[in-house]
mmCIF file of C-alpha atoms in Angstrom:
data_model
loop_
_atom_site.group_PDB
_atom_site.id
_atom_site.type_symbol
_atom_site.label_atom_id
_atom_site.label_comp_id
_atom_site.label_asym_id
_atom_site.label_seq_id
_atom_site.Cartn_x
_atom_site.Cartn_y
_atom_site.Cartn_z
ATOM 1 C CA UNK A 1 0.000 0.000 0.000
ATOM 2 C CA UNK A 2 1.727 3.158 -1.199
ATOM 3 C CA UNK A 3 -0.163 5.272 1.358
ATOM 4 C CA UNK A 4 1.800 3.557 4.105
ATOM 5 C CA UNK A 5 5.149 4.872 2.806
ATOM 6 C CA UNK A 6 6.529 8.287 3.777
ATOM 7 C CA UNK A 7 9.796 9.969 2.813
ATOM 8 C CA UNK A 8 10.653 11.903 5.961
ATOM 9 C CA UNK A 9 9.565 14.851 8.081
ATOM 10 C CA UNK A 10 10.481 18.538 7.963
ATOM 11 C CA UNK A 11 8.948 19.511 11.310
ATOM 12 C CA UNK A 12 6.936 18.302 14.292
ATOM 13 C CA UNK A 13 3.825 19.450 12.465
ATOM 14 C CA UNK A 14 4.757 17.231 9.536
ATOM 15 C CA UNK A 15 4.988 14.213 11.860
ATOM 16 C CA UNK A 16 1.538 14.981 13.259
ATOM 17 C CA UNK A 17 0.011 15.649 9.831
ATOM 18 C CA UNK A 18 1.331 12.332 8.501
ATOM 19 C CA UNK A 19 -0.007 10.475 11.537
ATOM 20 C CA UNK A 20 -3.416 12.102 11.119
ATOM 21 C CA UNK A 21 -3.557 10.832 7.551
ATOM 22 C CA UNK A 22 -2.084 7.411 8.356
ATOM 23 C CA UNK A 23 -1.578 6.582 12.059
ATOM 24 C CA UNK A 24 0.325 3.453 10.999
ATOM 25 C CA UNK A 25 3.015 4.113 8.384
ATOM 26 C CA UNK A 26 6.611 3.446 7.364
ATOM 27 C CA UNK A 27 9.170 6.208 6.798
ATOM 28 C CA UNK A 28 12.257 5.482 4.712
ATOM 29 C CA UNK A 29 15.073 8.061 4.832
ATOM 30 C CA UNK A 30 17.943 7.486 2.434
ATOM 31 C CA UNK A 31 21.286 9.086 3.379
ATOM 32 C CA UNK A 32 20.162 9.250 6.996
ATOM 33 C CA UNK A 33 23.592 10.524 8.012
ATOM 34 C CA UNK A 34 23.132 13.646 5.867
ATOM 35 C CA UNK A 35 19.706 14.148 7.443
ATOM 36 C CA UNK A 36 21.271 14.109 10.934
ATOM 37 C CA UNK A 37 24.151 16.342 9.852
ATOM 38 C CA UNK A 38 21.785 18.954 8.431
ATOM 39 C CA UNK A 39 19.815 18.940 11.664
ATOM 40 C CA UNK A 40 22.837 19.130 13.982
ATOM 41 C CA UNK A 41 25.003 21.554 11.998
ATOM 42 C CA UNK A 42 22.383 24.127 11.182
ATOM 43 C CA UNK A 43 20.529 23.939 14.459
ATOM 44 C CA UNK A 44 17.352 23.733 12.386
ATOM 45 C CA UNK A 45 14.581 24.173 14.949
ATOM 46 C CA UNK A 46 11.957 22.499 12.782
ATOM 47 C CA UNK A 47 14.083 19.392 12.263
ATOM 48 C CA UNK A 48 14.979 19.209 15.954
ATOM 49 C CA UNK A 49 11.293 19.424 16.874
ATOM 50 C CA UNK A 50 10.542 16.657 14.369
ATOM 51 C CA UNK A 51 13.073 14.435 16.167
ATOM 52 C CA UNK A 52 11.457 15.275 19.509
ATOM 53 C CA UNK A 53 8.042 14.296 18.151
ATOM 54 C CA UNK A 54 9.455 11.016 16.814
ATOM 55 C CA UNK A 55 10.968 10.286 20.236
ATOM 56 C CA UNK A 56 7.610 10.833 21.887
ATOM 57 C CA UNK A 57 5.752 8.779 19.268
ATOM 58 C CA UNK A 58 7.993 5.774 19.915
ATOM 59 C CA UNK A 59 6.417 5.095 23.293
ATOM 60 C CA UNK A 60 2.810 5.821 22.343
ATOM 61 C CA UNK A 61 1.853 2.718 20.330
ATOM 62 C CA UNK A 62 -0.359 1.615 23.196
ATOM 63 C CA UNK A 63 -1.420 5.113 24.203
ATOM 64 C CA UNK A 64 -2.174 8.606 22.987
ATOM 65 C CA UNK A 65 0.082 11.181 21.324
ATOM 66 C CA UNK A 66 -0.894 14.741 22.229
ATOM 67 C CA UNK A 67 1.207 17.230 20.263
ATOM 68 C CA UNK A 68 1.641 20.862 21.200
ATOM 69 C CA UNK A 69 -1.028 23.266 20.019
ATOM 70 C CA UNK A 70 -0.379 24.753 16.584
ATOM 71 C CA UNK A 71 -2.422 27.350 14.777
ATOM 72 C CA UNK A 72 -3.597 24.715 12.268
ATOM 73 C CA UNK A 73 -3.389 21.737 14.593
ATOM 74 C CA UNK A 74 -6.733 21.745 16.384
ATOM 75 C CA UNK A 75 -9.688 19.521 15.689
ATOM 76 C CA UNK A 76 -12.483 21.397 13.951
ATOM 77 C CA UNK A 77 -15.420 20.611 16.223
ATOM 78 C CA UNK A 78 -17.659 22.596 18.506
ATOM 79 C CA UNK A 79 -15.558 21.880 21.546
ATOM 80 C CA UNK A 80 -12.313 22.819 19.829
ATOM 81 C CA UNK A 81 -10.594 19.795 21.400
ATOM 82 C CA UNK A 82 -6.898 19.421 20.779
ATOM 83 C CA UNK A 83 -5.605 16.562 18.653
ATOM 84 C CA UNK A 84 -5.069 13.250 20.407
ATOM 85 C CA UNK A 85 -3.706 10.584 18.064
ATOM 86 C CA UNK A 86 -4.596 7.111 19.289
ATOM 87 C CA UNK A 87 -2.012 4.306 19.056
ATOM 88 C CA UNK A 88 0.421 5.940 16.582
ATOM 89 C CA UNK A 89 2.831 3.466 14.968
ATOM 90 C CA UNK A 90 5.796 4.713 12.936
ATOM 91 C CA UNK A 91 8.377 2.336 11.456
ATOM 92 C CA UNK A 92 11.416 4.403 10.487
ATOM 93 C CA UNK A 93 14.180 2.937 8.322
ATOM 94 C CA UNK A 94 17.342 5.004 7.900
ATOM 95 C CA UNK A 95 20.008 4.060 5.348
ATOM 96 C CA UNK A 96 23.474 5.621 5.286
ATOM 97 C CA UNK A 97 27.183 5.002 4.896
ATOM 98 C CA UNK A 98 29.052 4.461 8.201
ATOM 99 C CA UNK A 99 31.445 7.377 7.668
ATOM 100 C CA UNK A 100 28.644 9.869 6.999
ATOM 101 C CA UNK A 101 26.594 8.594 9.927
ATOM 102 C CA UNK A 102 29.340 8.714 12.542
ATOM 103 C CA UNK A 103 30.597 12.097 11.370
ATOM 104 C CA UNK A 104 27.096 13.503 11.777
ATOM 105 C CA UNK A 105 26.184 12.294 15.248
ATOM 106 C CA UNK A 106 27.272 13.730 18.557
ATOM 107 C CA UNK A 107 26.826 12.937 22.203
ATOM 108 C CA UNK A 108 23.620 14.996 22.142
ATOM 109 C CA UNK A 109 21.978 12.524 19.728
ATOM 110 C CA UNK A 110 22.679 9.785 22.258
ATOM 111 C CA UNK A 111 21.788 11.762 25.388
ATOM 112 C CA UNK A 112 18.352 12.824 24.135
ATOM 113 C CA UNK A 113 17.390 9.192 23.474
ATOM 114 C CA UNK A 114 16.922 9.563 19.708
ATOM 115 C CA UNK A 115 19.499 6.976 18.619
ATOM 116 C CA UNK A 116 18.515 4.672 21.475
ATOM 117 C CA UNK A 117 15.197 4.101 19.752
ATOM 118 C CA UNK A 118 16.826 2.504 16.696
ATOM 119 C CA UNK A 119 18.182 -0.951 16.018
ATOM 120 C CA UNK A 120 21.510 0.019 14.450
ATOM 121 C CA UNK A 121 23.500 -2.347 12.273
ATOM 122 C CA UNK A 122 26.759 -1.809 10.432
ATOM 123 C CA UNK A 123 27.370 -4.309 7.666
ATOM 124 C CA UNK A 124 30.833 -5.820 7.412
ATOM 125 C CA UNK A 125 30.180 -7.365 3.992
ATOM 126 C CA UNK A 126 32.944 -6.568 1.516
ATOM 127 C CA UNK A 127 32.240 -4.595 -1.648
ATOM 128 C CA UNK A 128 31.273 -6.712 -4.634
ATOM 129 C CA UNK A 129 29.856 -6.417 -8.120
ATOM 130 C CA UNK A 130 26.102 -6.012 -7.915
ATOM 131 C CA UNK A 131 24.116 -8.713 -9.665
ATOM 132 C CA UNK A 132 20.815 -7.280 -10.866
ATOM 133 C CA UNK A 133 18.116 -9.749 -9.765
ATOM 134 C CA UNK A 134 15.130 -10.687 -11.869
ATOM 135 C CA UNK A 135 11.795 -9.177 -10.932
ATOM 136 C CA UNK A 136 9.673 -11.705 -9.051
ATOM 137 C CA UNK A 137 6.080 -11.469 -7.854
ATOM 138 C CA UNK A 138 5.316 -11.279 -4.133
ATOM 139 C CA UNK A 139 5.012 -14.880 -2.852
ATOM 140 C CA UNK A 140 1.415 -15.962 -2.272
ATOM 141 C CA UNK A 141 2.180 -17.015 1.323
ATOM 142 C CA UNK A 142 3.149 -13.414 2.173
ATOM 143 C CA UNK A 143 -0.027 -12.047 0.613
ATOM 144 C CA UNK A 144 -2.057 -14.619 2.533
ATOM 145 C CA UNK A 145 -0.285 -13.696 5.766
ATOM 146 C CA UNK A 146 -1.041 -9.964 5.232
ATOM 147 C CA UNK A 147 -4.713 -10.724 4.581
ATOM 148 C CA UNK A 148 -4.918 -12.858 7.730
ATOM 149 C CA UNK A 149 -3.383 -10.101 9.855
ATOM 150 C CA UNK A 150 -5.743 -7.488 8.373
ATOM 151 C CA UNK A 151 -8.750 -9.722 8.910
ATOM 152 C CA UNK A 152 -7.766 -10.407 12.509
ATOM 153 C CA UNK A 153 -7.211 -6.729 13.222
ATOM 154 C CA UNK A 154 -10.650 -5.983 11.741
ATOM 155 C CA UNK A 155 -9.775 -2.414 10.764
ATOM 156 C CA UNK A 156 -11.537 -1.507 7.504
ATOM 157 C CA UNK A 157 -10.370 2.087 8.002
ATOM 158 C CA UNK A 158 -7.736 3.521 10.304
ATOM 159 C CA UNK A 159 -8.787 6.724 12.030
ATOM 160 C CA UNK A 160 -6.101 8.585 13.942
ATOM 161 C CA UNK A 161 -8.482 10.118 16.473
ATOM 162 C CA UNK A 162 -10.273 6.879 17.356
ATOM 163 C CA UNK A 163 -8.871 3.928 19.284
ATOM 164 C CA UNK A 164 -8.499 0.731 17.249
ATOM 165 C CA UNK A 165 -9.830 -2.611 18.493
ATOM 166 C CA UNK A 166 -6.560 -4.014 19.790
ATOM 167 C CA UNK A 167 -5.851 -7.753 20.006
ATOM 168 C CA UNK A 168 -3.796 -8.538 23.112
ATOM 169 C CA UNK A 169 -1.091 -11.221 23.128
ATOM 170 C CA UNK A 170 0.586 -12.355 26.346
ATOM 171 C CA UNK A 171 4.159 -13.521 26.911
ATOM 172 C CA UNK A 172 4.560 -17.067 28.169
ATOM 173 C CA UNK A 173 6.328 -17.695 31.489
ATOM 174 C CA UNK A 174 9.691 -18.581 29.923
ATOM 175 C CA UNK A 175 9.577 -15.376 27.862
ATOM 176 C CA UNK A 176 8.908 -13.300 30.973
ATOM 177 C CA UNK A 177 11.965 -14.827 32.664
ATOM 178 C CA UNK A 178 14.125 -14.052 29.598
ATOM 179 C CA UNK A 179 12.868 -10.466 29.538
ATOM 180 C CA UNK A 180 13.694 -9.988 33.222
ATOM 181 C CA UNK A 181 17.226 -11.309 32.658
ATOM 182 C CA UNK A 182 17.627 -9.036 29.650
ATOM 183 C CA UNK A 183 16.455 -6.095 31.728
ATOM 184 C CA UNK A 184 19.312 -6.817 34.176
ATOM 185 C CA UNK A 185 21.736 -6.928 31.232
ATOM 186 C CA UNK A 186 20.359 -3.541 30.145
ATOM 187 C CA UNK A 187 20.841 -1.942 33.572
ATOM 188 C CA UNK A 188 24.387 -3.314 33.894
ATOM 189 C CA UNK A 189 25.267 -1.995 30.434
ATOM 190 C CA UNK A 190 23.851 1.449 31.232
ATOM 191 C CA UNK A 191 25.901 1.602 34.432
ATOM 192 C CA UNK A 192 29.091 0.645 32.594
ATOM 193 C CA UNK A 193 28.484 3.206 29.845
ATOM 194 C CA UNK A 194 27.890 6.174 32.131
ATOM 195 C CA UNK A 195 31.597 7.008 32.157
ATOM 196 C CA UNK A 196 31.463 7.366 28.358
ATOM 197 C CA UNK A 197 28.252 9.424 28.335
ATOM 198 C CA UNK A 198 26.507 6.639 26.401
ATOM 199 C CA UNK A 199 24.168 5.316 29.098
ATOM 200 C CA UNK A 200 21.067 6.407 27.141
ATOM 201 C CA UNK A 201 21.991 4.195 24.182
ATOM 202 C CA UNK A 202 20.667 0.883 25.625
ATOM 203 C CA UNK A 203 17.844 2.533 27.598
ATOM 204 C CA UNK A 204 15.145 1.074 25.315
ATOM 205 C CA UNK A 205 16.563 -2.326 24.390
ATOM 206 C CA UNK A 206 14.153 -4.260 26.636
ATOM 207 C CA UNK A 207 11.173 -2.480 25.091
ATOM 208 C CA UNK A 208 12.548 -2.985 21.575
ATOM 209 C CA UNK A 209 13.122 -6.696 22.204
ATOM 210 C CA UNK A 210 9.565 -7.139 23.473
ATOM 211 C CA UNK A 211 8.110 -5.389 20.414
ATOM 212 C CA UNK A 212 10.286 -7.478 18.133
ATOM 213 C CA UNK A 213 9.201 -10.663 19.943
ATOM 214 C CA UNK A 214 5.584 -9.815 19.178
ATOM 215 C CA UNK A 215 6.388 -9.216 15.507
ATOM 216 C CA UNK A 216 8.212 -12.545 15.249
ATOM 217 C CA UNK A 217 5.406 -14.478 16.955
ATOM 218 C CA UNK A 218 2.848 -13.058 14.514
ATOM 219 C CA UNK A 219 5.197 -13.564 11.561
ATOM 220 C CA UNK A 220 5.279 -17.272 12.406
ATOM 221 C CA UNK A 221 1.567 -17.508 13.079
ATOM 222 C CA UNK A 222 -0.855 -14.651 12.305
ATOM 223 C CA UNK A 223 -3.379 -16.267 14.672
ATOM 224 C CA UNK A 224 -0.938 -16.527 17.607
ATOM 225 C CA UNK A 225 -2.431 -16.034 21.067
ATOM 226 C CA UNK A 226 0.852 -15.835 23.006
ATOM 227 C CA UNK A 227 4.403 -14.636 22.445
ATOM 228 C CA UNK A 228 6.367 -17.860 22.758
ATOM 229 C CA UNK A 229 9.852 -18.289 24.226
ATOM 230 C CA UNK A 230 11.428 -19.117 20.843
ATOM 231 C CA UNK A 231 10.306 -15.768 19.430
ATOM 232 C CA UNK A 232 11.443 -13.931 22.556
ATOM 233 C CA UNK A 233 14.843 -15.635 22.591
ATOM 234 C CA UNK A 234 15.488 -14.760 18.951
ATOM 235 C CA UNK A 235 14.476 -11.144 19.480
ATOM 236 C CA UNK A 236 16.696 -10.736 22.551
ATOM 237 C CA UNK A 237 19.710 -12.241 20.793
ATOM 238 C CA UNK A 238 19.143 -9.983 17.788
ATOM 239 C CA UNK A 239 18.834 -6.809 19.874
ATOM 240 C CA UNK A 240 21.778 -7.818 22.084
ATOM 241 C CA UNK A 241 24.043 -8.320 19.061
ATOM 242 C CA UNK A 242 22.974 -4.955 17.686
ATOM 243 C CA UNK A 243 23.521 -2.969 20.891
ATOM 244 C CA UNK A 244 26.905 -4.567 21.601
ATOM 245 C CA UNK A 245 28.099 -3.802 18.076
ATOM 246 C CA UNK A 246 26.743 -0.254 18.300
ATOM 247 C CA UNK A 247 28.268 0.467 21.720
ATOM 248 C CA UNK A 248 31.663 -0.834 20.594
ATOM 249 C CA UNK A 249 31.678 1.531 17.622
ATOM 250 C CA UNK A 250 30.136 4.497 19.442
ATOM 251 C CA UNK A 251 32.867 4.437 22.097
ATOM 252 C CA UNK A 252 35.332 5.261 19.342
ATOM 253 C CA UNK A 253 33.180 7.492 17.144
ATOM 254 C CA UNK A 254 30.917 9.664 19.289
ATOM 255 C CA UNK A 255 32.501 12.729 20.843
ATOM 256 C CA UNK A 256 31.288 15.717 22.801
ATOM 257 C CA UNK A 257 34.165 17.972 21.756
ATOM 258 C CA UNK A 258 36.614 18.394 18.901
ATOM 259 C CA UNK A 259 39.565 17.360 21.063
ATOM 260 C CA UNK A 260 37.789 14.191 22.192
ATOM 261 C CA UNK A 261 37.039 13.390 18.541
ATOM 262 C CA UNK A 262 40.741 13.825 17.697
ATOM 263 C CA UNK A 263 41.769 11.468 20.509
ATOM 264 C CA UNK A 264 39.343 8.810 19.341
ATOM 265 C CA UNK A 265 40.531 9.136 15.749
ATOM 266 C CA UNK A 266 44.176 8.697 16.784
ATOM 267 C CA UNK A 267 43.363 5.786 19.098
ATOM 268 C CA UNK A 268 41.456 3.964 16.356
ATOM 269 C CA UNK A 269 44.323 4.543 13.908
ATOM 270 C CA UNK A 270 46.940 3.176 16.329
ATOM 271 C CA UNK A 271 44.760 0.128 17.033
ATOM 272 C CA UNK A 272 44.830 -0.616 13.309
ATOM 273 C CA UNK A 273 48.669 -0.941 13.503
ATOM 274 C CA UNK A 274 49.369 -4.011 15.708
ATOM 275 C CA UNK A 275 53.118 -3.477 15.712
ATOM 276 C CA UNK A 276 52.727 0.091 16.974
ATOM 277 C CA UNK A 277 54.055 3.331 15.532
ATOM 278 C CA UNK A 278 56.239 6.275 16.548
ATOM 279 C CA UNK A 279 55.112 9.873 16.277
ATOM 280 C CA UNK A 280 57.911 10.500 13.742
ATOM 281 C CA UNK A 281 56.628 7.811 11.399
ATOM 282 C CA UNK A 282 52.955 8.519 12.082
ATOM 283 C CA UNK A 283 53.199 12.154 11.022
ATOM 284 C CA UNK A 284 53.884 10.972 7.461
ATOM 285 C CA UNK A 285 50.690 8.931 6.998
ATOM 286 C CA UNK A 286 46.946 9.571 7.291
ATOM 287 C CA UNK A 287 45.112 10.261 9.493
ATOM 288 C CA UNK A 288 48.077 11.308 11.678
ATOM 289 C CA UNK A 289 49.516 13.560 8.965
ATOM 290 C CA UNK A 290 46.799 16.184 9.332
ATOM 291 C CA UNK A 291 48.098 17.023 12.824
ATOM 292 C CA UNK A 292 51.140 19.073 13.733
ATOM 293 C CA UNK A 293 53.884 16.920 15.265
ATOM 294 C CA UNK A 294 53.593 18.690 18.620
ATOM 295 C CA UNK A 295 49.789 18.220 18.770
ATOM 296 C CA UNK A 296 49.993 14.584 17.657
ATOM 297 C CA UNK A 297 52.545 13.734 20.312
ATOM 298 C CA UNK A 298 50.449 15.468 22.980
ATOM 299 C CA UNK A 299 47.395 13.369 22.015
ATOM 300 C CA UNK A 300 49.449 10.167 22.071
ATOM 301 C CA UNK A 301 50.733 11.035 25.540
ATOM 302 C CA UNK A 302 47.189 11.746 26.776
ATOM 303 C CA UNK A 303 46.049 8.350 25.511
ATOM 304 C CA UNK A 304 49.026 6.762 27.261
ATOM 305 C CA UNK A 305 48.103 8.457 30.551
ATOM 306 C CA UNK A 306 44.562 7.121 30.134
ATOM 307 C CA UNK A 307 46.105 3.637 29.755
ATOM 308 C CA UNK A 308 44.635 3.271 26.268
ATOM 309 C CA UNK A 309 48.083 3.248 24.658
ATOM 310 C CA UNK A 310 51.385 1.803 25.827
ATOM 311 C CA UNK A 311 54.669 3.613 25.149
ATOM 312 C CA UNK A 312 58.014 1.887 24.807
ATOM 313 C CA UNK A 313 61.383 2.649 23.263
ATOM 314 C CA UNK A 314 61.877 1.251 19.769
ATOM 315 C CA UNK A 315 65.488 0.096 19.331
ATOM 316 C CA UNK A 316 64.953 -2.083 16.266
ATOM 317 C CA UNK A 317 65.811 0.571 13.680
ATOM 318 C CA UNK A 318 68.966 2.440 12.854
ATOM 319 C CA UNK A 319 69.953 5.611 14.626
ATOM 320 C CA UNK A 320 68.642 6.995 17.860
ATOM 321 C CA UNK A 321 65.902 4.967 19.629
ATOM 322 C CA UNK A 322 62.461 6.545 19.419
ATOM 323 C CA UNK A 323 59.283 6.207 21.444
ATOM 324 C CA UNK A 324 56.660 3.899 19.952
ATOM 325 C CA UNK A 325 52.983 3.629 20.917
ATOM 326 C CA UNK A 326 50.845 0.482 20.722
ATOM 327 C CA UNK A 327 47.237 -0.071 21.735
ATOM 328 C CA UNK A 328 46.789 -1.400 25.271
ATOM 329 C CA UNK A 329 45.034 -4.714 25.719
#
């Protein structure tokens, strides 16, 4: 259904307008990194407010979204009641290159909870020649599944201002135990990430895993009455892999200042050289070469003091011994 697809939002009002037209829709944003960069660099108030509205919408699938009052955002009835969108459901897919994405984000994007509402994956698949596939029709089993879900939901028309007839599914006992254990994993991860300013990143992983469990259970059986432990286990493993990969990368990429970003860039570059490197040799190759020798050496020494790098004298070459840095651990 083409009406379910949206290409992005320019403001909070645009989010609300789209939800009024289609309270359940999918938004696909290509070059998501550029979208974030434009928002962060320009300080575009409209774009920032759109992000805030998306953050609020995330937790309202089982509730009501009440946006701020706008001049054109009130229901036209005798009472003049403000808009209250019932059970909004936005699926947002962002596509970007890793370099563009990590250059665009800052600690603020993590702290405000925006990125914590995404399942983030970075593909490690090597580049290859693209093989253009043949066009194939949608398999009949998928069409049948969609029709079963629609029939079960019994929603001939979706109205944003009216509550849908929801079908409740319950988690089985084993699933509830898994969710509780995963919640402990979440809390422990948040505590460990506080020193990096990334504690908000896993703040929603329990909620995301539960939503994903429901999707999987219904994908297997559109008439499911419970969320079974197999579905819950798969969802938790999927979300856990994603958050651990994301946290590992964010520790190196996300910075709250230019100097912190420089330190992380140098640390990552040294880690890519197992045998270590001296400041004299480093200054001749990228990314070290963009720094002045004095500044580069100061950063290396800071990383050594933080016990992220180890310094030792290199006596293997000719001439005077020089100091060489290698990644700790």
